Amino acid sequence: QQPVQSPQAVILREGEDAVINCSSSKALYSVHWYRQKHGEAPVFLMILLKGGEQKGHEKISASFNEKKQQSSLYLTASQLSYSGTYFCGTETRWNAGNMLTFGGGTRLMVKP
Amino acid sequence: DAGVTQSPTHLIKTRGQQVTLRCSPKSGHDTVSWYQQALGQGPQFIFQYYEEEERQRGNFPDRFSGHQFPNYSSELNVNALLLGDSALYLCASSLENEQFFGPGTRLTVL
């Protein structure tokens, strides 16, 4: 069963912040976040492993709450280059070898 | 360092035909996974190859088959093409946890 992402779409002005959520009905071992621009391949952003860790990458960070089976991606001071569709991919068991189940995506548009 | 590469970029086939897609993983990566991405949706896992064996398989029919070569490159074969097979086919390679995608092959079935 695929994870549920919310919101489905969001429009921001440059410099604004956004949060994208990913929820699963199954216990999660890891959550992978990707950004895909139109006509391009998904680009790896970060991976969060079981343990509730938080990671950051410049102005993009993420958290993983294994008890709630949720992960959130935080985009701060958004830039035009952040536009695209964000996908979370989940693994529900250890040593699944990156067999990811992806959510339906969140479309993010950043306007000047 | 070249990333994941795929060929061809685009392909047009008719129903009933067969197609072969190719993937070269990122240097040093030994695991290749294939995904199907329909328009407006997230990628769906087809199968994964490691050490030339199919290690895991998603919910796809036997018409979808694959192969991995000793140099870790991989092929995806689809037989008896259906209109519903039209999609972007993504190859992803990994060594441990991080998985990197190639640019994909856009398959159109008429």
Tab-separated table of C-alpha atoms in Angstrom:
chain	number	residue	atom	x	y	z
A	1	GLN	CA	0.000	0.000	0.000
A	2	GLN	CA	1.486	3.300	-1.072
A	3	PRO	CA	2.184	6.117	1.400
A	4	VAL	CA	-0.077	9.163	1.344
A	5	GLN	CA	1.448	12.550	0.672
A	6	SER	CA	-0.046	15.887	1.637
A	7	PRO	CA	-0.683	18.426	0.387
A	8	GLN	CA	-1.136	17.310	-3.216
A	9	ALA	CA	-0.044	20.700	-4.479
A	10	VAL	CA	1.288	23.947	-3.057
A	11	ILE	CA	2.153	27.343	-4.523
A	12	LEU	CA	4.713	29.517	-2.771
A	13	ARG	CA	6.324	32.892	-3.240
A	14	GLU	CA	10.106	32.932	-3.290
A	15	GLY	CA	11.402	33.008	0.277
A	16	GLU	CA	8.368	31.309	1.846
A	17	ASP	CA	8.495	28.006	3.720
A	18	ALA	CA	6.668	24.736	3.030
A	19	VAL	CA	6.127	21.374	4.705
A	20	ILE	CA	5.355	18.176	2.805
A	21	ASN	CA	4.076	15.172	4.716
A	22	CYS	CA	4.288	11.454	4.003
A	23	SER	CA	2.186	8.977	5.998
A	24	SER	CA	2.159	5.202	5.881
A	25	SER	CA	-0.284	2.636	7.219
A	26	LYS	CA	2.629	0.242	7.744
A	27	ALA	CA	5.625	0.425	10.046
A	28	LEU	CA	8.514	2.040	8.232
A	29	TYR	CA	12.164	1.141	8.136
A	30	SER	CA	13.267	4.063	5.987
A	31	VAL	CA	11.955	7.023	4.037
A	32	HIS	CA	13.600	8.380	0.891
A	33	TRP	CA	12.825	11.826	-0.509
A	34	TYR	CA	13.167	12.795	-4.172
A	35	ARG	CA	12.417	15.864	-6.298
A	36	GLN	CA	11.421	15.458	-9.931
A	37	LYS	CA	11.217	18.276	-12.444
A	38	HIS	CA	9.033	17.944	-15.502
A	39	GLY	CA	10.542	15.558	-18.046
A	40	GLU	CA	13.487	14.679	-15.827
A	41	ALA	CA	14.507	11.829	-13.539
A	42	PRO	CA	13.793	11.951	-9.804
A	43	VAL	CA	16.754	13.466	-7.955
A	44	PHE	CA	17.739	12.007	-4.581
A	45	LEU	CA	17.420	14.491	-1.705
A	46	MET	CA	17.913	12.441	1.433
A	47	ILE	CA	17.210	9.202	3.254
A	48	LEU	CA	16.002	8.808	6.819
A	49	LEU	CA	16.477	5.506	8.575
A	50	LYS	CA	14.502	4.050	11.454
A	51	GLY	CA	15.507	5.842	14.634
A	52	GLY	CA	13.663	9.146	14.362
A	53	GLU	CA	16.592	11.077	13.016
A	54	GLN	CA	16.386	14.422	11.318
A	55	LYS	CA	18.542	15.359	8.379
A	56	GLY	CA	19.334	18.580	6.624
A	57	HIS	CA	20.641	19.572	3.257
A	58	GLU	CA	21.173	23.325	2.905
A	59	LYS	CA	17.672	24.764	3.325
A	60	ILE	CA	15.899	21.433	2.983
A	61	SER	CA	15.531	19.152	5.992
A	62	ALA	CA	13.381	16.198	6.969
A	63	SER	CA	12.191	14.345	10.024
A	64	PHE	CA	11.044	10.774	10.563
A	65	ASN	CA	8.628	9.778	13.312
A	66	GLU	CA	8.602	5.990	13.272
A	67	LYS	CA	5.899	5.745	15.944
A	68	LYS	CA	3.507	7.766	13.824
A	69	GLN	CA	4.826	6.153	10.630
A	70	GLN	CA	5.303	9.614	9.177
A	71	SER	CA	7.985	11.726	7.611
A	72	SER	CA	7.975	15.424	6.837
A	73	LEU	CA	10.104	17.414	4.404
A	74	TYR	CA	10.791	21.040	5.337
A	75	LEU	CA	11.662	23.610	2.686
A	76	THR	CA	12.793	26.922	4.126
A	77	ALA	CA	13.282	30.225	2.307
A	78	SER	CA	12.203	28.555	-0.924
A	79	GLN	CA	13.977	29.322	-4.179
A	80	LEU	CA	12.667	29.146	-7.747
A	81	SER	CA	14.788	26.021	-8.246
A	82	TYR	CA	12.728	24.178	-5.612
A	83	SER	CA	9.808	23.911	-8.028
A	84	GLY	CA	8.960	20.357	-9.012
A	85	THR	CA	7.155	17.290	-7.731
A	86	TYR	CA	8.344	15.814	-4.450
A	87	PHE	CA	8.001	12.096	-3.822
A	88	CYS	CA	8.533	10.086	-0.698
A	89	GLY	CA	9.550	6.468	-1.128
A	90	THR	CA	9.194	4.074	1.779
A	91	GLU	CA	10.668	0.756	2.852
A	92	THR	CA	8.617	-1.307	5.270
A	93	ARG	CA	11.198	-3.884	6.225
A	94	TRP	CA	14.876	-4.063	6.985
A	95	ASN	CA	17.154	-5.218	4.201
A	96	ALA	CA	14.484	-4.622	1.582
A	97	GLY	CA	17.278	-3.530	-0.675
A	98	ASN	CA	15.707	-0.218	-1.638
A	99	MET	CA	12.459	-1.726	-2.908
A	100	LEU	CA	10.662	1.580	-2.558
A	101	THR	CA	6.933	2.244	-2.549
A	102	PHE	CA	6.318	5.810	-3.665
A	103	GLY	CA	3.556	8.201	-2.744
A	104	GLY	CA	1.531	10.068	-5.332
A	105	GLY	CA	3.711	13.155	-5.110
A	106	THR	CA	3.354	16.783	-4.027
A	107	ARG	CA	3.545	19.409	-6.752
A	108	LEU	CA	5.392	22.492	-5.570
A	109	MET	CA	5.507	25.722	-7.549
A	110	VAL	CA	7.642	28.621	-6.390
A	111	LYS	CA	6.816	31.975	-7.950
A	112	PRO	CA	8.988	35.109	-8.007
B	1	ASP	CA	31.759	10.146	-12.889
B	2	ALA	CA	28.842	9.238	-15.133
B	3	GLY	CA	25.573	8.753	-13.387
B	4	VAL	CA	22.937	6.202	-14.310
B	5	THR	CA	22.398	6.060	-18.065
B	6	GLN	CA	19.497	4.578	-20.009
B	7	SER	CA	18.762	3.884	-23.649
B	8	PRO	CA	16.883	4.604	-25.729
B	9	THR	CA	15.442	7.950	-24.625
B	10	HIS	CA	12.162	7.472	-26.420
B	11	LEU	CA	10.495	4.489	-28.047
B	12	ILE	CA	7.259	3.982	-29.949
B	13	LYS	CA	5.823	0.480	-30.330
B	14	THR	CA	2.506	-1.057	-31.303
B	15	ARG	CA	0.360	-3.409	-29.259
B	16	GLY	CA	1.637	-6.981	-29.160
B	17	GLN	CA	5.236	-6.068	-29.883
B	18	GLN	CA	8.177	-6.666	-27.588
B	19	VAL	CA	10.636	-4.077	-26.260
B	20	THR	CA	14.042	-4.093	-24.563
B	21	LEU	CA	15.267	-1.187	-22.460
B	22	ARG	CA	18.836	-0.821	-21.240
B	23	CYS	CA	20.469	0.635	-18.160
B	24	SER	CA	24.045	1.236	-17.034
B	25	PRO	CA	24.368	1.870	-13.301
B	26	LYS	CA	26.417	4.536	-11.590
B	27	SER	CA	30.054	3.549	-11.261
B	28	GLY	CA	30.573	1.226	-8.299
B	29	HIS	CA	26.884	0.387	-7.886
B	30	ASP	CA	25.992	-3.303	-7.966
B	31	THR	CA	22.207	-3.212	-7.600
B	32	VAL	CA	19.778	-2.145	-10.315
B	33	SER	CA	16.064	-1.557	-9.834
B	34	TRP	CA	13.446	-0.833	-12.476
B	35	TYR	CA	10.385	1.358	-11.981
B	36	GLN	CA	7.397	2.258	-14.136
B	37	GLN	CA	6.066	5.811	-13.834
B	38	ALA	CA	2.712	6.627	-15.391
B	39	LEU	CA	1.942	10.251	-16.133
B	40	GLY	CA	1.190	12.227	-12.981
B	41	GLN	CA	1.966	9.342	-10.640
B	42	GLY	CA	4.845	8.156	-8.503
B	43	PRO	CA	7.222	5.446	-9.720
B	44	GLN	CA	6.085	1.837	-9.214
B	45	PHE	CA	8.653	-0.852	-8.426
B	46	ILE	CA	8.951	-3.555	-11.093
B	47	PHE	CA	11.942	-5.634	-9.949
B	48	GLN	CA	15.497	-5.476	-8.708
B	49	TYR	CA	18.673	-7.244	-9.775
B	50	TYR	CA	21.702	-8.020	-7.681
B	51	GLU	CA	24.570	-10.356	-8.597
B	52	GLU	CA	22.791	-11.182	-11.864
B	53	GLU	CA	19.740	-12.541	-10.015
B	54	GLU	CA	16.252	-11.088	-9.628
B	55	ARG	CA	16.220	-10.327	-5.921
B	56	GLN	CA	12.816	-8.710	-5.502
B	57	ARG	CA	9.739	-8.243	-7.665
B	58	GLY	CA	6.796	-5.891	-7.495
B	59	ASN	CA	3.248	-6.535	-8.623
B	60	PHE	CA	3.921	-6.820	-12.341
B	61	PRO	CA	2.986	-9.703	-14.700
B	62	ASP	CA	5.455	-12.168	-16.164
B	63	ARG	CA	5.416	-10.188	-19.411
B	64	PHE	CA	7.965	-8.022	-17.618
B	65	SER	CA	11.336	-9.710	-17.342
B	66	GLY	CA	14.882	-8.594	-16.905
B	67	HIS	CA	18.516	-9.453	-16.834
B	68	GLN	CA	21.677	-8.213	-15.203
B	69	PHE	CA	25.076	-8.658	-16.781
B	70	PRO	CA	28.449	-9.259	-15.046
B	71	ASN	CA	29.304	-5.548	-15.466
B	72	TYR	CA	26.097	-4.748	-13.474
B	73	SER	CA	24.284	-3.247	-16.466
B	74	SER	CA	20.713	-4.396	-16.887
B	75	GLU	CA	17.907	-4.876	-19.393
B	76	LEU	CA	14.170	-4.712	-18.992
B	77	ASN	CA	12.090	-6.715	-21.460
B	78	VAL	CA	8.368	-6.337	-21.942
B	79	ASN	CA	6.492	-8.821	-24.137
B	80	ALA	CA	3.046	-8.567	-25.700
B	81	LEU	CA	2.847	-4.820	-25.166
B	82	LEU	CA	-0.459	-3.303	-24.060
B	83	LEU	CA	-1.619	0.288	-24.381
B	84	GLY	CA	-1.391	0.521	-20.587
B	85	ASP	CA	2.346	-0.147	-20.715
B	86	SER	CA	2.874	3.379	-22.023
B	87	ALA	CA	4.933	5.104	-19.329
B	88	LEU	CA	8.325	6.407	-18.319
B	89	TYR	CA	10.575	3.497	-17.341
B	90	LEU	CA	13.166	4.433	-14.788
B	91	CYS	CA	16.261	2.548	-13.834
B	92	ALA	CA	17.850	3.190	-10.445
B	93	SER	CA	21.157	1.981	-9.103
B	94	SER	CA	22.384	1.693	-5.549
B	95	LEU	CA	25.282	0.368	-3.526
B	96	GLU	CA	23.820	0.558	-0.040
B	97	ASN	CA	21.002	2.837	1.031
B	98	GLU	CA	21.038	5.696	-1.452
B	99	GLN	CA	19.355	5.043	-4.781
B	100	PHE	CA	19.965	7.167	-7.882
B	101	PHE	CA	17.707	7.299	-10.919
B	102	GLY	CA	18.571	7.478	-14.593
B	103	PRO	CA	16.824	9.840	-17.024
B	104	GLY	CA	14.332	7.170	-18.071
B	105	THR	CA	12.974	5.745	-21.311
B	106	ARG	CA	9.640	7.115	-22.481
B	107	LEU	CA	7.704	4.200	-24.015
B	108	THR	CA	4.600	4.896	-26.085
B	109	VAL	CA	2.438	1.960	-27.148
B	110	LEU	CA	0.027	2.652	-30.027
